[in-house]
mmCIF file of C-alpha atoms and ligand atoms in Angstrom:
data_model
loop_
_atom_site.group_PDB
_atom_site.id
_atom_site.type_symbol
_atom_site.label_atom_id
_atom_site.label_comp_id
_atom_site.label_asym_id
_atom_site.label_seq_id
_atom_site.Cartn_x
_atom_site.Cartn_y
_atom_site.Cartn_z
ATOM 1 C CA MET A 1 -11.199 1.016 10.082
ATOM 2 C CA ILE A 2 -12.277 -2.975 9.638
ATOM 3 C CA ARG A 3 -16.121 -3.594 10.985
ATOM 4 C CA LEU A 4 -18.245 -6.378 10.809
ATOM 5 C CA ASN A 5 -21.731 -6.559 9.040
ATOM 6 C CA SER A 6 -23.135 -5.903 12.950
ATOM 7 C CA GLY A 7 -21.132 -2.513 12.758
ATOM 8 C CA GLU A 8 -18.446 -4.447 15.239
ATOM 9 C CA ALA A 9 -15.061 -2.957 14.843
ATOM 10 C CA ILE A 10 -12.260 -5.961 14.529
ATOM 11 C CA GLY A 11 -9.102 -3.861 13.134
ATOM 12 C CA TYR A 12 -7.404 -1.147 10.650
ATOM 13 C CA VAL A 13 -5.880 -0.390 7.511
ATOM 14 C CA GLN A 14 -4.446 2.533 6.580
ATOM 15 C CA ALA A 15 -2.078 3.731 4.099
ATOM 16 C CA SER A 16 0.991 6.496 3.562
ATOM 17 C CA VAL A 17 0.791 7.837 -0.427
ATOM 18 C CA PHE A 18 3.618 9.260 -1.234
ATOM 19 C CA ALA A 19 2.210 11.479 -4.265
ATOM 20 C CA ALA A 20 5.805 11.585 -6.098
ATOM 21 C CA ASN A 21 6.952 8.368 -7.249
ATOM 22 C CA GLY A 22 3.352 6.714 -7.457
ATOM 23 C CA ALA A 23 3.779 4.640 -3.965
ATOM 24 C CA ALA A 24 2.011 3.182 -1.094
ATOM 25 C CA LEU A 25 3.281 2.390 2.327
ATOM 26 C CA ILE A 26 0.876 0.060 3.642
ATOM 27 C CA ALA A 27 0.195 -0.877 6.979
ATOM 28 C CA TYR A 28 -3.131 -3.222 8.590
ATOM 29 C CA GLU A 29 -3.839 -4.684 12.515
ATOM 30 C CA LEU A 30 -6.699 -6.882 13.318
ATOM 31 C CA ASN A 31 -8.313 -8.296 16.620
ATOM 32 C CA SER A 32 -6.188 -11.931 16.767
ATOM 33 C CA ALA A 33 -10.032 -13.475 17.705
ATOM 34 C CA PHE A 34 -10.834 -12.774 14.275
ATOM 35 C CA TRP A 35 -7.114 -13.877 12.600
ATOM 36 C CA GLY A 36 -7.359 -16.982 10.053
ATOM 37 C CA ARG A 37 -10.604 -15.864 8.459
ATOM 38 C CA ASP A 38 -9.422 -14.521 5.347
ATOM 39 C CA LEU A 39 -10.613 -10.936 6.620
ATOM 40 C CA ALA A 40 -7.271 -9.146 6.564
ATOM 41 C CA ARG A 41 -6.646 -10.255 2.895
ATOM 42 C CA LEU A 42 -10.007 -8.885 2.654
ATOM 43 C CA ALA A 43 -9.509 -5.634 4.051
ATOM 44 C CA VAL A 44 -6.295 -5.300 2.583
ATOM 45 C CA GLU A 45 -7.175 -6.106 -0.967
ATOM 46 C CA LEU A 46 -10.333 -3.510 -0.948
ATOM 47 C CA MET A 47 -7.587 -0.960 0.265
ATOM 48 C CA LEU A 48 -5.331 -1.555 -2.540
ATOM 49 C CA ASN A 49 -7.755 -1.588 -4.799
ATOM 50 C CA GLU A 50 -8.822 1.655 -3.879
ATOM 51 C CA LEU A 51 -5.242 3.101 -4.176
ATOM 52 C CA ALA A 52 -4.800 2.037 -7.421
ATOM 53 C CA GLN A 53 -8.425 3.030 -8.786
ATOM 54 C CA HIS A 54 -8.029 6.765 -7.087
ATOM 55 C CA TYR A 55 -4.869 7.747 -5.627
ATOM 56 C CA GLY A 56 -2.922 6.928 -8.539
ATOM 57 C CA VAL A 57 -0.886 4.446 -6.891
ATOM 58 C CA GLU A 58 1.641 2.041 -8.506
ATOM 59 C CA HIS A 59 3.332 0.847 -6.147
ATOM 60 C CA PHE A 60 2.748 -0.951 -2.968
ATOM 61 C CA LEU A 61 5.094 -1.214 0.304
ATOM 62 C CA ALA A 62 4.966 -2.810 3.590
ATOM 63 C CA GLN A 63 8.085 -3.008 6.142
ATOM 64 C CA LEU A 64 7.243 -5.631 8.217
ATOM 65 C CA LYS A 65 9.684 -7.478 11.109
ATOM 66 C CA GLN A 66 11.349 -10.486 9.863
ATOM 67 C CA THR A 67 9.689 -12.839 12.410
ATOM 68 C CA ASN A 68 5.971 -11.899 11.697
ATOM 69 C CA ALA A 69 5.677 -14.554 9.327
ATOM 70 C CA ARG A 70 1.686 -14.463 9.578
ATOM 71 C CA SER A 71 1.974 -10.800 8.326
ATOM 72 C CA ARG A 72 4.550 -12.125 5.046
ATOM 73 C CA ARG A 73 1.631 -14.975 5.057
ATOM 74 C CA LEU A 74 -0.785 -12.474 4.042
ATOM 75 C CA LEU A 75 1.212 -10.350 2.073
ATOM 76 C CA GLU A 76 2.567 -13.048 -0.403
ATOM 77 C CA ARG A 77 -1.380 -14.536 -0.880
ATOM 78 C CA LEU A 78 -1.731 -10.526 -1.556
ATOM 79 C CA GLY A 79 0.908 -10.894 -4.750
ATOM 80 C CA PHE A 80 3.977 -8.914 -3.012
ATOM 81 C CA ALA A 81 7.635 -10.396 -3.021
ATOM 82 C CA PRO A 82 10.190 -9.289 -1.294
ATOM 83 C CA THR A 83 12.328 -6.197 -2.784
ATOM 84 C CA SER A 84 15.824 -4.465 -1.475
ATOM 85 C CA ALA A 85 15.582 -1.626 0.566
ATOM 86 C CA GLU A 86 17.822 0.042 -1.448
ATOM 87 C CA ALA A 87 15.759 0.396 -4.220
ATOM 88 C CA TRP A 88 13.169 2.424 -1.911
ATOM 89 C CA PRO A 89 15.380 4.995 -0.011
ATOM 90 C CA GLN A 90 12.401 6.391 1.418
ATOM 91 C CA PHE A 91 11.533 3.998 3.946
ATOM 92 C CA GLU A 92 14.017 2.987 6.134
ATOM 93 C CA ALA A 93 13.807 -0.387 7.336
ATOM 94 C CA ALA A 94 15.690 -1.546 10.599
ATOM 95 C CA ALA A 95 18.314 -4.413 10.677
ATOM 96 C CA ASP A 96 15.195 -6.755 11.692
ATOM 97 C CA GLU A 97 12.725 -5.684 8.879
ATOM 98 C CA MET A 98 12.130 -6.521 5.538
ATOM 99 C CA LEU A 99 9.820 -4.734 2.521
ATOM 100 C CA MET A 100 7.977 -6.162 0.342
ATOM 101 C CA HIS A 101 6.891 -4.863 -3.337
ATOM 102 C CA ARG A 102 3.587 -5.290 -4.779
ATOM 103 C CA MET A 103 2.133 -3.379 -8.440
ATOM 104 C CA PRO A 104 -1.101 -2.793 -9.370
ATOM 105 C CA ALA A 105 -0.763 -4.588 -12.800
ATOM 106 C CA GLU A 106 -0.792 -8.255 -10.281
ATOM 107 C CA TYR A 107 -4.810 -7.750 -9.238
ATOM 108 C CA SER A 108 -6.825 -10.403 -9.816
ATOM 109 C CA PRO A 109 -9.341 -8.876 -12.709
ATOM 110 C CA ASP A 110 -11.985 -10.875 -11.313
ATOM 111 C CA PHE A 111 -11.630 -10.223 -7.759
ATOM 112 C CA LYS A 112 -15.182 -9.663 -5.675
ATOM 113 C CA CYS A 113 -15.775 -8.869 -2.219
HETATM 114 C C1 COA B 1 -1.173 -9.695 9.763
HETATM 115 C C2 COA B 1 -2.586 -9.923 10.107
HETATM 116 C C3 COA B 1 -3.637 -8.779 9.610
HETATM 117 C C4 COA B 1 -2.738 -11.400 9.131
HETATM 118 O O1 COA B 1 -4.215 -11.380 9.452
HETATM 119 P P1 COA B 1 -4.344 -13.383 9.271
HETATM 120 O O2 COA B 1 -5.858 -14.007 10.408
HETATM 121 O O3 COA B 1 -3.863 -14.087 9.939
HETATM 122 O O4 COA B 1 -4.875 -13.079 7.750
HETATM 123 P P2 COA B 1 -6.124 -13.188 7.042
HETATM 124 O O5 COA B 1 -7.481 -13.152 7.461
HETATM 125 O O6 COA B 1 -5.655 -13.266 5.526
HETATM 126 O O7 COA B 1 -6.512 -15.498 7.197
HETATM 127 C C5 COA B 1 -5.537 -16.108 6.634
HETATM 128 C C6 COA B 1 -5.640 -17.571 7.187
HETATM 129 O O8 COA B 1 -6.964 -17.598 7.197
HETATM 130 C C7 COA B 1 -6.857 -19.202 6.872
HETATM 131 N N1 COA B 1 -8.214 -18.687 6.179
HETATM 132 C C8 COA B 1 -9.375 -19.516 7.090
HETATM 133 N N2 COA B 1 -10.384 -19.440 5.704
HETATM 134 C C9 COA B 1 -10.071 -18.961 4.817
HETATM 135 C C10 COA B 1 -10.742 -18.340 3.415
HETATM 136 N N3 COA B 1 -12.022 -18.731 3.386
HETATM 137 N N4 COA B 1 -9.710 -18.023 2.343
HETATM 138 C C11 COA B 1 -9.011 -17.974 3.106
HETATM 139 N N5 COA B 1 -7.820 -18.173 4.038
HETATM 140 C C12 COA B 1 -8.489 -18.677 5.255
HETATM 141 C C13 COA B 1 -5.510 -19.626 5.861
HETATM 142 O O9 COA B 1 -5.214 -20.252 5.412
HETATM 143 C C14 COA B 1 -4.739 -18.174 6.669
HETATM 144 O O10 COA B 1 -3.548 -19.330 7.435
HETATM 145 P P3 COA B 1 -2.773 -19.349 7.443
HETATM 146 O O11 COA B 1 -1.842 -17.573 7.090
HETATM 147 O O12 COA B 1 -2.049 -20.207 8.334
HETATM 148 O O13 COA B 1 -2.363 -19.990 6.039
HETATM 149 C C15 COA B 1 -2.491 -10.419 11.777
HETATM 150 O O14 COA B 1 -1.690 -11.183 11.890
HETATM 151 C C16 COA B 1 -2.574 -9.300 12.883
HETATM 152 O O15 COA B 1 -3.251 -8.145 12.689
HETATM 153 N N6 COA B 1 -0.889 -9.199 13.325
HETATM 154 C C17 COA B 1 -0.755 -7.863 14.159
HETATM 155 C C18 COA B 1 -0.328 -6.917 13.344
HETATM 156 C C19 COA B 1 0.844 -6.646 12.474
HETATM 157 O O16 COA B 1 1.697 -7.905 12.612
HETATM 158 N N7 COA B 1 0.439 -6.059 11.326
HETATM 159 C C20 COA B 1 1.430 -6.297 10.519
HETATM 160 C C21 COA B 1 2.203 -5.243 10.373
HETATM 161 S S1 COA B 1 3.662 -4.990 9.002
#
């Protein structure tokens, strides 16, 4: 759950971890009243760090509609790049979806929140 300092819940991040290959499929949703403030970027970044440090995740994947430009921009800001669906057969992408990927090594070492 993503909460403001006031305690108000404004969204969530989630991850399905596939221990067999060190991959995690991530997702996120923020109340639109809070879009455009870098809050989603911060919340997803925190989750990625947690997954890498405590769950052994080495590959982060996100599945999104090709038309979801806001989600794509968020992922690109976080260092994700489009990847081939054939490389990740366990993540079935529909014809109108795309798959994006990032490795932990691509983290910014001086990340702070
Ligand atoms: C995807 C989603 C979480 C992205 O939220 P967001 O508010 O755009 O993301 P951020 O919090 O990172 O905000 C970044 C934007 O804030 C701007 N911004 C404002 N202040 C900023 C700051 N201090 N630092 C960085 N960016 C800032 C950025 O310029 C950026 O705008 P841009 O994308 O137009 O360039 C949101 O659109 C959402 O919940 N969508 C519905 C659910 C959904 O689609 N989920 C994904 C399914 S795959």
